[in-house]
PDB file of C-alpha atoms in Angstrom:
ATOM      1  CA  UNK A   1      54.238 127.080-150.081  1.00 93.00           C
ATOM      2  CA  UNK A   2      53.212 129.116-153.364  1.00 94.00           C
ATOM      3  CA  UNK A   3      54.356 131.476-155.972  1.00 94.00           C
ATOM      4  CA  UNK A   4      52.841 135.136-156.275  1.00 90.00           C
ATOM      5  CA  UNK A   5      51.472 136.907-159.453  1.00 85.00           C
ATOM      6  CA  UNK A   6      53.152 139.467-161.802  1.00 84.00           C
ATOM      7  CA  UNK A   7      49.317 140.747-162.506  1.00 75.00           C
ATOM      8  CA  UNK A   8      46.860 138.442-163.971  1.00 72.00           C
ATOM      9  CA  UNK A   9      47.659 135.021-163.774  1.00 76.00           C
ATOM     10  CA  UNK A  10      51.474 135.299-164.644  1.00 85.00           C
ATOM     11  CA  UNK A  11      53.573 133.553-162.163  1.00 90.00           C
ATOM     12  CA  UNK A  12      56.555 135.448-160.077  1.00 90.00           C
ATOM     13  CA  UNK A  13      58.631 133.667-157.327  1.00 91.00           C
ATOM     14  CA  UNK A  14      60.597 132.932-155.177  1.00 96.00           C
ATOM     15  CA  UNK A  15      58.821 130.598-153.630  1.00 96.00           C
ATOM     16  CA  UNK A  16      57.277 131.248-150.283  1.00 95.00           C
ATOM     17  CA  UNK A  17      56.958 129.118-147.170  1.00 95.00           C
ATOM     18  CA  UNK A  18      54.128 130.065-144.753  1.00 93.00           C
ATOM     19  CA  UNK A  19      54.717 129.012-141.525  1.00 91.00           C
ATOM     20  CA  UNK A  20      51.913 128.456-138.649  1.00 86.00           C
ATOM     21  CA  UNK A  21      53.462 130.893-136.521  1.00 87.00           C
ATOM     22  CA  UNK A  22      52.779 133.734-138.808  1.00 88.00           C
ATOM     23  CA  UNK A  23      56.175 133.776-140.413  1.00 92.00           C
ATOM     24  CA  UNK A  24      57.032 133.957-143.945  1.00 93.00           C
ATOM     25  CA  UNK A  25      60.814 132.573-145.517  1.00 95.00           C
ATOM     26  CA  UNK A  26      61.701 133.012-148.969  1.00 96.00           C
ATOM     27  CA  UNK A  27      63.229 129.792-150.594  1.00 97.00           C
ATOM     28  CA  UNK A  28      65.907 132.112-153.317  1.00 96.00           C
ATOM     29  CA  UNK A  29      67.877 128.751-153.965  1.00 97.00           C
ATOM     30  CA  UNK A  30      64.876 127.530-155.740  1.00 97.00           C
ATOM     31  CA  UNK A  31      64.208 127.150-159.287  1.00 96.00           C
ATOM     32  CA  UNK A  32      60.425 129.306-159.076  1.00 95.00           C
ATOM     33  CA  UNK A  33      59.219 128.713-163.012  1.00 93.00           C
ATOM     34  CA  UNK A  34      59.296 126.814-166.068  1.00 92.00           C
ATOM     35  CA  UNK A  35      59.152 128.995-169.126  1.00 88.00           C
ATOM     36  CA  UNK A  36      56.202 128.408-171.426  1.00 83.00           C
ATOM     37  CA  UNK A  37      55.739 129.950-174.936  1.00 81.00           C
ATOM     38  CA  UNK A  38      54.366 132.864-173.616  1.00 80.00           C
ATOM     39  CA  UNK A  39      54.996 134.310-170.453  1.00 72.00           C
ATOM     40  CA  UNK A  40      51.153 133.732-169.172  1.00 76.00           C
ATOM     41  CA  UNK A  41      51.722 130.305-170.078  1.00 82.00           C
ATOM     42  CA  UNK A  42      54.874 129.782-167.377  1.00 87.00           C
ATOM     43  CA  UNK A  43      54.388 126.697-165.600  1.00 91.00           C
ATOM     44  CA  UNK A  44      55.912 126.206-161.477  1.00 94.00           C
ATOM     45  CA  UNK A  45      58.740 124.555-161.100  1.00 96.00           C
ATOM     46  CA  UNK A  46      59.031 121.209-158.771  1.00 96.00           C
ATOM     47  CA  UNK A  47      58.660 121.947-155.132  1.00 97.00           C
ATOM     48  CA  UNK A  48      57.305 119.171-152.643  1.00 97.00           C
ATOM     49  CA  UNK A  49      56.609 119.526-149.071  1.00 97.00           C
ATOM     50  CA  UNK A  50      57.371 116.500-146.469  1.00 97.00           C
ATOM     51  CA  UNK A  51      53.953 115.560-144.628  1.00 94.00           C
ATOM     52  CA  UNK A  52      54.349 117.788-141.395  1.00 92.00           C
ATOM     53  CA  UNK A  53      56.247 120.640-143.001  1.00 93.00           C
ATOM     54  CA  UNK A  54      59.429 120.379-141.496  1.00 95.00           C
ATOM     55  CA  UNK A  55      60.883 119.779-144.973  1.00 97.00           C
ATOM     56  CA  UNK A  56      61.252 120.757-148.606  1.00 98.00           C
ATOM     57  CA  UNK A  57      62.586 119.124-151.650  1.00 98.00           C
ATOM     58  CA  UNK A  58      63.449 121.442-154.898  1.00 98.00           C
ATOM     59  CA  UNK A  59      65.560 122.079-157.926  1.00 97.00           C
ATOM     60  CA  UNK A  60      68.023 124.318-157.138  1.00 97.00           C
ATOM     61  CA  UNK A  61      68.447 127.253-159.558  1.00 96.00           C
ATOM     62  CA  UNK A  62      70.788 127.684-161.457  1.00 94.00           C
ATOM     63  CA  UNK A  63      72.100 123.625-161.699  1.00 96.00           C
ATOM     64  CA  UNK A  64      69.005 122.199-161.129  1.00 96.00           C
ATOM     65  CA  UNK A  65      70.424 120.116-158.148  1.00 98.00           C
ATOM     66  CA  UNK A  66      67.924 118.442-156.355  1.00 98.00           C
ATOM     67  CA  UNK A  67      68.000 119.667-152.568  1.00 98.00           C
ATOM     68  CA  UNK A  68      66.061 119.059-149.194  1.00 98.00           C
ATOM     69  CA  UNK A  69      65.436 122.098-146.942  1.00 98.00           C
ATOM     70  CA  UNK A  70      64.987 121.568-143.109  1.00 97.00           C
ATOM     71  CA  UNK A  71      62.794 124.583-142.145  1.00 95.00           C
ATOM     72  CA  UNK A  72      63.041 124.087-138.781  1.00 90.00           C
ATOM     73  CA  UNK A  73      66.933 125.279-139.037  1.00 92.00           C
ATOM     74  CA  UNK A  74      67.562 126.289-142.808  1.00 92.00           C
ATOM     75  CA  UNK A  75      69.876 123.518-143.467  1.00 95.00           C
ATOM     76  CA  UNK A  76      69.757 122.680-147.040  1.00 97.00           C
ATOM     77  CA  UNK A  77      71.631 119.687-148.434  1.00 96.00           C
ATOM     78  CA  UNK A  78      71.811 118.546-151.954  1.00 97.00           C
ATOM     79  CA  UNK A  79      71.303 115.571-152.924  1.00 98.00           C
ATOM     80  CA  UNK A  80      74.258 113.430-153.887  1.00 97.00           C
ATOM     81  CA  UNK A  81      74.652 112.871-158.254  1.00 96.00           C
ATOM     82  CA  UNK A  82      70.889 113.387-158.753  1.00 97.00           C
ATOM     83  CA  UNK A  83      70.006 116.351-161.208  1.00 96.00           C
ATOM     84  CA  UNK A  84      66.477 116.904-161.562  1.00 95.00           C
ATOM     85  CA  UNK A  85      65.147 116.656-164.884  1.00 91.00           C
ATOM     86  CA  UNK A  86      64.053 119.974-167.275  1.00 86.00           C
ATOM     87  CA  UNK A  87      60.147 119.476-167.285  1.00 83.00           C
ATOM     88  CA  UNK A  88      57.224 118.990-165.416  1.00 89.00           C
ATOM     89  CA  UNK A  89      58.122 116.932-162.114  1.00 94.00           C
ATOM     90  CA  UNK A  90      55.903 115.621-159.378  1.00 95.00           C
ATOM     91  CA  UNK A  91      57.927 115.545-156.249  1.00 97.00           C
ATOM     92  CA  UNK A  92      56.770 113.921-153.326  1.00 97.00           C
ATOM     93  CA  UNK A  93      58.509 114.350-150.141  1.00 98.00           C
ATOM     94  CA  UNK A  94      59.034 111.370-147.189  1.00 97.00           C
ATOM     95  CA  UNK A  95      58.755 112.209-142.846  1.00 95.00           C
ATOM     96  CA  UNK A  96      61.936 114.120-142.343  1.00 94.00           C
ATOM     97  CA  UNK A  97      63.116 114.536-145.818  1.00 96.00           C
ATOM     98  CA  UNK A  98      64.205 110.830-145.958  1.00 97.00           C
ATOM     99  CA  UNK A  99      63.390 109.855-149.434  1.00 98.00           C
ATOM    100  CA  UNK A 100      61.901 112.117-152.663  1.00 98.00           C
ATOM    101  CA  UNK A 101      60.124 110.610-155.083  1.00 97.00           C
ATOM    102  CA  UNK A 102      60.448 111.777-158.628  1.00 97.00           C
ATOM    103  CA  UNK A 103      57.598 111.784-161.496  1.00 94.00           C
ATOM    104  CA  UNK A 104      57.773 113.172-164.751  1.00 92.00           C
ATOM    105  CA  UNK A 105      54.635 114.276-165.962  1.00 84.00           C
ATOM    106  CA  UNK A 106      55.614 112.901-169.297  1.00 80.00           C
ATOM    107  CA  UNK A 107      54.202 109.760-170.529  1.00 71.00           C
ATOM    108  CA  UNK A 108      55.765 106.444-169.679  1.00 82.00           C
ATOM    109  CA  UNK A 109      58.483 107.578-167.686  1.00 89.00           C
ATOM    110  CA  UNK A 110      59.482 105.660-164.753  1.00 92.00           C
ATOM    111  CA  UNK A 111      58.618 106.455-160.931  1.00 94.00           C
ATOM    112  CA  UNK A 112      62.386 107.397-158.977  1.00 97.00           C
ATOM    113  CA  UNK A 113      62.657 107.382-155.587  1.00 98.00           C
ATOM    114  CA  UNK A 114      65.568 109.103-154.082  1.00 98.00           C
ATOM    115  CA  UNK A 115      67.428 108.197-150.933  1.00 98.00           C
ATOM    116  CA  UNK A 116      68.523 112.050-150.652  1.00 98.00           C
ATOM    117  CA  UNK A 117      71.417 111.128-148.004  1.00 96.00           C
ATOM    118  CA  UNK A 118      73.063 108.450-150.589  1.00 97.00           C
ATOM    119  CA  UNK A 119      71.385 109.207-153.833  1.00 97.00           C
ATOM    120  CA  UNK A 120      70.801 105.992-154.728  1.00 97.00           C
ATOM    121  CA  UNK A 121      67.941 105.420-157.157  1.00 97.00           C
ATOM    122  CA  UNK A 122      65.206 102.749-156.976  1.00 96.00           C
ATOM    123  CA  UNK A 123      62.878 102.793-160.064  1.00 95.00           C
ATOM    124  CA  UNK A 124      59.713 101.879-159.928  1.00 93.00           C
ATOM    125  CA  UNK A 125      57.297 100.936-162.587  1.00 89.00           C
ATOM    126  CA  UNK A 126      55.831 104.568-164.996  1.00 85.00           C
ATOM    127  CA  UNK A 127      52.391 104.172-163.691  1.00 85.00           C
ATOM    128  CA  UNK A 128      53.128 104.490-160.080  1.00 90.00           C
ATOM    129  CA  UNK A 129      52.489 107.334-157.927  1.00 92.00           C
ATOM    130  CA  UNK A 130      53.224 107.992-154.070  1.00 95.00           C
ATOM    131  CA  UNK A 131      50.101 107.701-151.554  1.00 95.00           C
ATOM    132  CA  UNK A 132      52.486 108.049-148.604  1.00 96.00           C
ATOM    133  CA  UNK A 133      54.859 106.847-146.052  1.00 97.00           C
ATOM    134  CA  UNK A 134      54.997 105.249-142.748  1.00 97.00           C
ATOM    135  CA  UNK A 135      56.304 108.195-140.372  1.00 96.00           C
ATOM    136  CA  UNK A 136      59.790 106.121-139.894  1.00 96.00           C
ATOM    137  CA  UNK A 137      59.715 106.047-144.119  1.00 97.00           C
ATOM    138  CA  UNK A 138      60.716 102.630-144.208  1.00 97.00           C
ATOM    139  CA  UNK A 139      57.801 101.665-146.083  1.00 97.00           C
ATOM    140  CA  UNK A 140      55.633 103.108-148.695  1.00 97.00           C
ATOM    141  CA  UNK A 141      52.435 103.058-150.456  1.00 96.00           C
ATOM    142  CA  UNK A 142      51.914 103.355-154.194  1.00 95.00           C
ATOM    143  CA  UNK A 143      49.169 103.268-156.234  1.00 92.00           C
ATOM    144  CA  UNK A 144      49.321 100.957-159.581  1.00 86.00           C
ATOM    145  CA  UNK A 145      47.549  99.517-161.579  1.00 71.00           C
ATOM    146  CA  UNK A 146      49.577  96.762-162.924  1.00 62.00           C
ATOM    147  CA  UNK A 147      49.269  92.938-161.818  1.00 59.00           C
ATOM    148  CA  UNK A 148      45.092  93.345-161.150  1.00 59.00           C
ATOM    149  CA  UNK A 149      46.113  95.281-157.870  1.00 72.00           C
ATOM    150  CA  UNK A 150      45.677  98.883-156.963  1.00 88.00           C
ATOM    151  CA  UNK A 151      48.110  99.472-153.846  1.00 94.00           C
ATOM    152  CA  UNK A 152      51.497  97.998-153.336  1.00 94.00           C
ATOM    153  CA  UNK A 153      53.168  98.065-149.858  1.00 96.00           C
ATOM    154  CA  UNK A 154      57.260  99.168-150.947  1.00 97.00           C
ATOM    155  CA  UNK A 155      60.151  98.612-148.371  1.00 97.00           C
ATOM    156  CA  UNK A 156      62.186 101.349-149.093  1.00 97.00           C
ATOM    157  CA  UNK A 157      65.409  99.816-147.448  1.00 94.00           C
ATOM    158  CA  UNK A 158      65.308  96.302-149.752  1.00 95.00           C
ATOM    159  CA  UNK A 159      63.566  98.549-153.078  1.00 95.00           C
ATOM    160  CA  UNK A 160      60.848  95.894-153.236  1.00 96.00           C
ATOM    161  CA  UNK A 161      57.292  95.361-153.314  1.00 95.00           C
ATOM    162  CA  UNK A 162      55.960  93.221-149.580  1.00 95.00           C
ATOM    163  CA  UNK A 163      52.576  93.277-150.315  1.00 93.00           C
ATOM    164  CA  UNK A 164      49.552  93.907-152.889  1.00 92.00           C
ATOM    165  CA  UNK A 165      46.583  94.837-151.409  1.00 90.00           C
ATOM    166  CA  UNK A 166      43.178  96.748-152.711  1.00 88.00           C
ATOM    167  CA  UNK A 167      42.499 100.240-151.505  1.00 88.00           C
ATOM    168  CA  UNK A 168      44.617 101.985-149.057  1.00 92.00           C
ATOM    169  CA  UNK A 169      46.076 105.541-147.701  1.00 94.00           C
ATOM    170  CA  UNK A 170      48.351 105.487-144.404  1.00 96.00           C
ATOM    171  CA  UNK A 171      50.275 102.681-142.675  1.00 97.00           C
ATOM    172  CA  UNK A 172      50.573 103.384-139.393  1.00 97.00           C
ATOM    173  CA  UNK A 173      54.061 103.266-137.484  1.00 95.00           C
ATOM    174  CA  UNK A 174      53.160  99.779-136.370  1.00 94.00           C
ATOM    175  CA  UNK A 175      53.529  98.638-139.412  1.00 94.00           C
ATOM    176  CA  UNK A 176      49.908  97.144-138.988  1.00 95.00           C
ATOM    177  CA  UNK A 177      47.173  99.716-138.807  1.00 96.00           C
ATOM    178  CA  UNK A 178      45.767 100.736-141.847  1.00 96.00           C
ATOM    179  CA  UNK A 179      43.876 103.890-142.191  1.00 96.00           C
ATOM    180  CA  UNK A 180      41.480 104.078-145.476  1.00 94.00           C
ATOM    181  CA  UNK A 181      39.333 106.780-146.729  1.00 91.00           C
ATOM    182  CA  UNK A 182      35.735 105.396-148.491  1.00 88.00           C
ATOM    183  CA  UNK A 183      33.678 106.470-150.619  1.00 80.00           C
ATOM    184  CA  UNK A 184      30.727 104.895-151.507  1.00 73.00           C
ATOM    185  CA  UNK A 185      28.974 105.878-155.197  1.00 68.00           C
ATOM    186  CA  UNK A 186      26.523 107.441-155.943  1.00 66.00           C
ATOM    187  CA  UNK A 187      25.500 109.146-152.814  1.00 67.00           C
ATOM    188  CA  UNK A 188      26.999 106.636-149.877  1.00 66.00           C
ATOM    189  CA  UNK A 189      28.725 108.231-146.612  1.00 73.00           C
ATOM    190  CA  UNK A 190      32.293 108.703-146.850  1.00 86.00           C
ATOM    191  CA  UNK A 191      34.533 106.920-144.296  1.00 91.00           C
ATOM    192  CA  UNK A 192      37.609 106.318-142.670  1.00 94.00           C
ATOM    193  CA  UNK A 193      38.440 103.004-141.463  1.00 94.00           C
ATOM    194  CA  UNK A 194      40.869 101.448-139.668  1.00 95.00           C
ATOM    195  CA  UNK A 195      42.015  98.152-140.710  1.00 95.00           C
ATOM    196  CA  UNK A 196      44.549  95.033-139.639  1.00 96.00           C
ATOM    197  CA  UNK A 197      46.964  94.619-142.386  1.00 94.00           C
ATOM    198  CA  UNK A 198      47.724  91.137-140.825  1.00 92.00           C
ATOM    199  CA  UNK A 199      44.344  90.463-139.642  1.00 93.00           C
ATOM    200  CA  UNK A 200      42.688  92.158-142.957  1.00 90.00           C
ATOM    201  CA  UNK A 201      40.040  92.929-140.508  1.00 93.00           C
ATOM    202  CA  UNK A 202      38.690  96.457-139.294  1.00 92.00           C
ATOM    203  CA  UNK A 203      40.431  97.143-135.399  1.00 92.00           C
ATOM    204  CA  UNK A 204      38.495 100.683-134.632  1.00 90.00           C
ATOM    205  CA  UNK A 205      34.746 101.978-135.394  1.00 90.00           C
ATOM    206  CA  UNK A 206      34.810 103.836-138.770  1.00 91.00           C
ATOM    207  CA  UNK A 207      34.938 108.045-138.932  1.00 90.00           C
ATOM    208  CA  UNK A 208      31.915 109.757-141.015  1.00 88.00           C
ATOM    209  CA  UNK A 209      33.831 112.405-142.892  1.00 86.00           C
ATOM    210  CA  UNK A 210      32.127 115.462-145.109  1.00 81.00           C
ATOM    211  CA  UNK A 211      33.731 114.348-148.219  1.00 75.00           C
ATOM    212  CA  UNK A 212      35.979 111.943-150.052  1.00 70.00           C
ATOM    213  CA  UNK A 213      38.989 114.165-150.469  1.00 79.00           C
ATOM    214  CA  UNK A 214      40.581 113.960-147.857  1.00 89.00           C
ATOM    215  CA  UNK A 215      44.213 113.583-146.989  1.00 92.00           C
ATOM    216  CA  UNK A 216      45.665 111.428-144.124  1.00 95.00           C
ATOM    217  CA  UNK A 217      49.076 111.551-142.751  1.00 95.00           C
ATOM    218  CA  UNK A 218      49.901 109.078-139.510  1.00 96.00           C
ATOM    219  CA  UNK A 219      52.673 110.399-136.814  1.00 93.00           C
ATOM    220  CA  UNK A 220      55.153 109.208-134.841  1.00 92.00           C
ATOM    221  CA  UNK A 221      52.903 109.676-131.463  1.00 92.00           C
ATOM    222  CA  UNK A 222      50.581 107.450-132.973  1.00 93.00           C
ATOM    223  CA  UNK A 223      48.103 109.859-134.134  1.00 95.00           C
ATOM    224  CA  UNK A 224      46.153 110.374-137.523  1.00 96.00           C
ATOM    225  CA  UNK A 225      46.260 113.679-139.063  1.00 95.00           C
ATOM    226  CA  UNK A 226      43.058 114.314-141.089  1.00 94.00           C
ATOM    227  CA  UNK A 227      43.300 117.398-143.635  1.00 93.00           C
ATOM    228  CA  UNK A 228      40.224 118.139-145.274  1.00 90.00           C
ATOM    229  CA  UNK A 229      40.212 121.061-148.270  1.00 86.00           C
ATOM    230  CA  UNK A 230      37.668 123.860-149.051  1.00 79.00           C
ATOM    231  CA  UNK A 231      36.627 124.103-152.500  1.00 69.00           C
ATOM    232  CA  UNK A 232      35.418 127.546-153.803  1.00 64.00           C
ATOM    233  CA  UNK A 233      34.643 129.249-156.841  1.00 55.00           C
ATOM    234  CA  UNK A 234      33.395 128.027-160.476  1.00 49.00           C
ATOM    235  CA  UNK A 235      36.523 126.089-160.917  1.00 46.00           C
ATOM    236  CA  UNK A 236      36.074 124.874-157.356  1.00 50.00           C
ATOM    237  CA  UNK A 237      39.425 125.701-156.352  1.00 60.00           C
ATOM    238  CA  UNK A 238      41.213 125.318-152.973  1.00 65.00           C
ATOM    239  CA  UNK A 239      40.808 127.916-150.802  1.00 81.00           C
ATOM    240  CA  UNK A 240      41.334 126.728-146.905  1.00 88.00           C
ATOM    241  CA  UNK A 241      42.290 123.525-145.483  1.00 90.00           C
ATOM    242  CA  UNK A 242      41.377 122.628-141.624  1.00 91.00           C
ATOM    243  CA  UNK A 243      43.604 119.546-140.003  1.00 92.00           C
ATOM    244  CA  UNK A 244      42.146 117.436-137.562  1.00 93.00           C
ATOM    245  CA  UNK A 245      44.095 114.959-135.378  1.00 94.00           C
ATOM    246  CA  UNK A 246      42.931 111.719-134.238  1.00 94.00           C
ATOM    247  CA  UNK A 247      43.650 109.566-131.373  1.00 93.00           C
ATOM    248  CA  UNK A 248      42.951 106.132-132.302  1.00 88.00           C
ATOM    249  CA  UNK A 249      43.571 105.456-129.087  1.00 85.00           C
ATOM    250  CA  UNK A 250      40.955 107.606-127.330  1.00 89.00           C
ATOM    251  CA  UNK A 251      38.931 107.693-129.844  1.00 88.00           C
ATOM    252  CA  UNK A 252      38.566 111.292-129.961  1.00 90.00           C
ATOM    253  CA  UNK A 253      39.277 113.935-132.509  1.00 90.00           C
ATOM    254  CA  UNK A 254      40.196 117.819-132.488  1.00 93.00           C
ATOM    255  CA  UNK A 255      40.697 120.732-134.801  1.00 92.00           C
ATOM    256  CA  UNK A 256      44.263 121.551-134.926  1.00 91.00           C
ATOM    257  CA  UNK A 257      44.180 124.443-137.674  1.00 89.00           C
ATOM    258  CA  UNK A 258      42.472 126.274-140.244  1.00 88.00           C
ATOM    259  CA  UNK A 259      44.785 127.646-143.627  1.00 87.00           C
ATOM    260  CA  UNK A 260      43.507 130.216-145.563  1.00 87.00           C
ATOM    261  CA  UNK A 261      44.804 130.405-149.000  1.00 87.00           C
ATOM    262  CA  UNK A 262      45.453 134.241-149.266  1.00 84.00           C
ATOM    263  CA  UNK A 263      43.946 135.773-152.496  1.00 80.00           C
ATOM    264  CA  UNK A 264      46.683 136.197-155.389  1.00 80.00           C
ATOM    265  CA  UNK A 265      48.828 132.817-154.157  1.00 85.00           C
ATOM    266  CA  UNK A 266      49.951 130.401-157.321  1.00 85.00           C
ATOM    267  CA  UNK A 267      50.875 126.824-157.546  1.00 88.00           C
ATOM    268  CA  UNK A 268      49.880 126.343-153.545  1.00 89.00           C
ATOM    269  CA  UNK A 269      51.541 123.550-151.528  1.00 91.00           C
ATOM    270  CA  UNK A 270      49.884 122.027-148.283  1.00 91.00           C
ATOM    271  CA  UNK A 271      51.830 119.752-146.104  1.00 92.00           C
ATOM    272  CA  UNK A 272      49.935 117.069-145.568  1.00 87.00           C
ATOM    273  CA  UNK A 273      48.374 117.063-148.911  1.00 82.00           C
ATOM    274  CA  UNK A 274      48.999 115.908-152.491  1.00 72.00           C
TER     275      UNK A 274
END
């Protein structure tokens, strides 16, 4: 996903998915930016891609509706009573377009997250943010950190907090597995491990990875997709992200794809990435 320019670093839309296969669909329903001051100084408006792509979650221009997209087959649905709010949002997108959850960028506002088929609301506390979701979206991961903890395990069908726990990135569909990326100051490898969230032991040898920011996504098969980004430039800006997928399984890893960020793209969103 991403905006173009109007020359220079003004923003234009619509907004743009790019597809795998080559294929490029213009979201027009979409609110594309927020006015600034000046017109250099336009900001994007919300968009948030689910973790495999297959969905999209936006204002919708004109009465700023918030709406899921199913690229797959271009069915968009909005989202019963909720109207997204006139700033800066965060929105972060659940397996399947399940859930959205909603963050104002403004200070102490609270964390929302949307069941899109109902629109019911659960709030969660203003410091919160969304690590991610199980693939079936039942549960969540959130960062905080309130109560001496940093992670809390959310069931999303009750709205309440199951477990506290220290660092953490992607609960498996087991419910169990836990899958971790480490980084070790000043100059320690960077890891991923696999832990027992009942045990609270490590099930699997750890996986050396080139660098700490990496972005994990777990799915349905069982599998652990790995994204890792490319930083280039002065302002060491995304250019290219390569996915890996591994078998926990087997064992075994391989390189699914390689995205280029084409030259001139604004406000770029990566599936499988926050």
């Amino acid at each position: 996903m991403g905006l173009g320019s109007c020359g220079g670093r003004r923003l234009c839309g619509p907004w743009k998915a790019r597809l795998s296969d080559g294929r490029v669909i213009r979201i027009k329903d979409a609110r594309a930016i927020i006015p600034g001051p000046e017109p250099e100084k336009a900001s994007a408006a919300p968009m948030g891609v689910s973790p495999h792509g297959g969905h999209l979650a936006y204002s919708r221009r004109g009465d700023g509706a918030l709406v899921v997209r199913s690229i797959v087959d271009g069915y968009v649905r909005q989202v019963p009573g909720f109207i997204m709010p006139p700033g800066k949002v965060e929105l972060t997108v659940s397996p399947l377009g399940r859930f959205v959850g909603v963050r104002e960028r403004s200070a102490g506002k609270p964390l929302r997250l949307v069941n899109t088929a109902t629109g019911a609301v659960s709030t969660l506390p203003p410091r919160w943010n969304i690590i991610s979701f199980t693939p079936d979206a039942t549960r969540m991961l959130a960062y905080t950190d309130e109560y001496g903890d940093k992670v809390a395990l959310y069931d999303t069908a009750t709205s309440t907090v199951v477990r506290r726990m220290g660092d953490a990135t992607a609960l498996a569909g087991d419910g169990d597995t836990l899958a971790t990326r480490v980084h070790q100051e000043p100059e320690g490898p960077d890891w991923i491990t696999f832990t027992s969230l009942g045990k609270g032991t490590e099930v699997r040898p750890r996986i050396p990875v080139p660098t700490h920011n990496v972005y994990l996504t777990w799915n349905r098969s069982g599998t652990l997709t790995i994204r890792l980004p490319i930083l280039k430039g002065p302002w060491r800006n995304y250019s290219a992200y390569t996915r890996f997928v591994f078998d926990p399984q087997t064992g075994t890893s391989r390189k699914a794809d390689h995205i280029v960020i084409p030259r001139g793209l604004r406000a770029h969103r990566v599936a499988g990435s926050r």
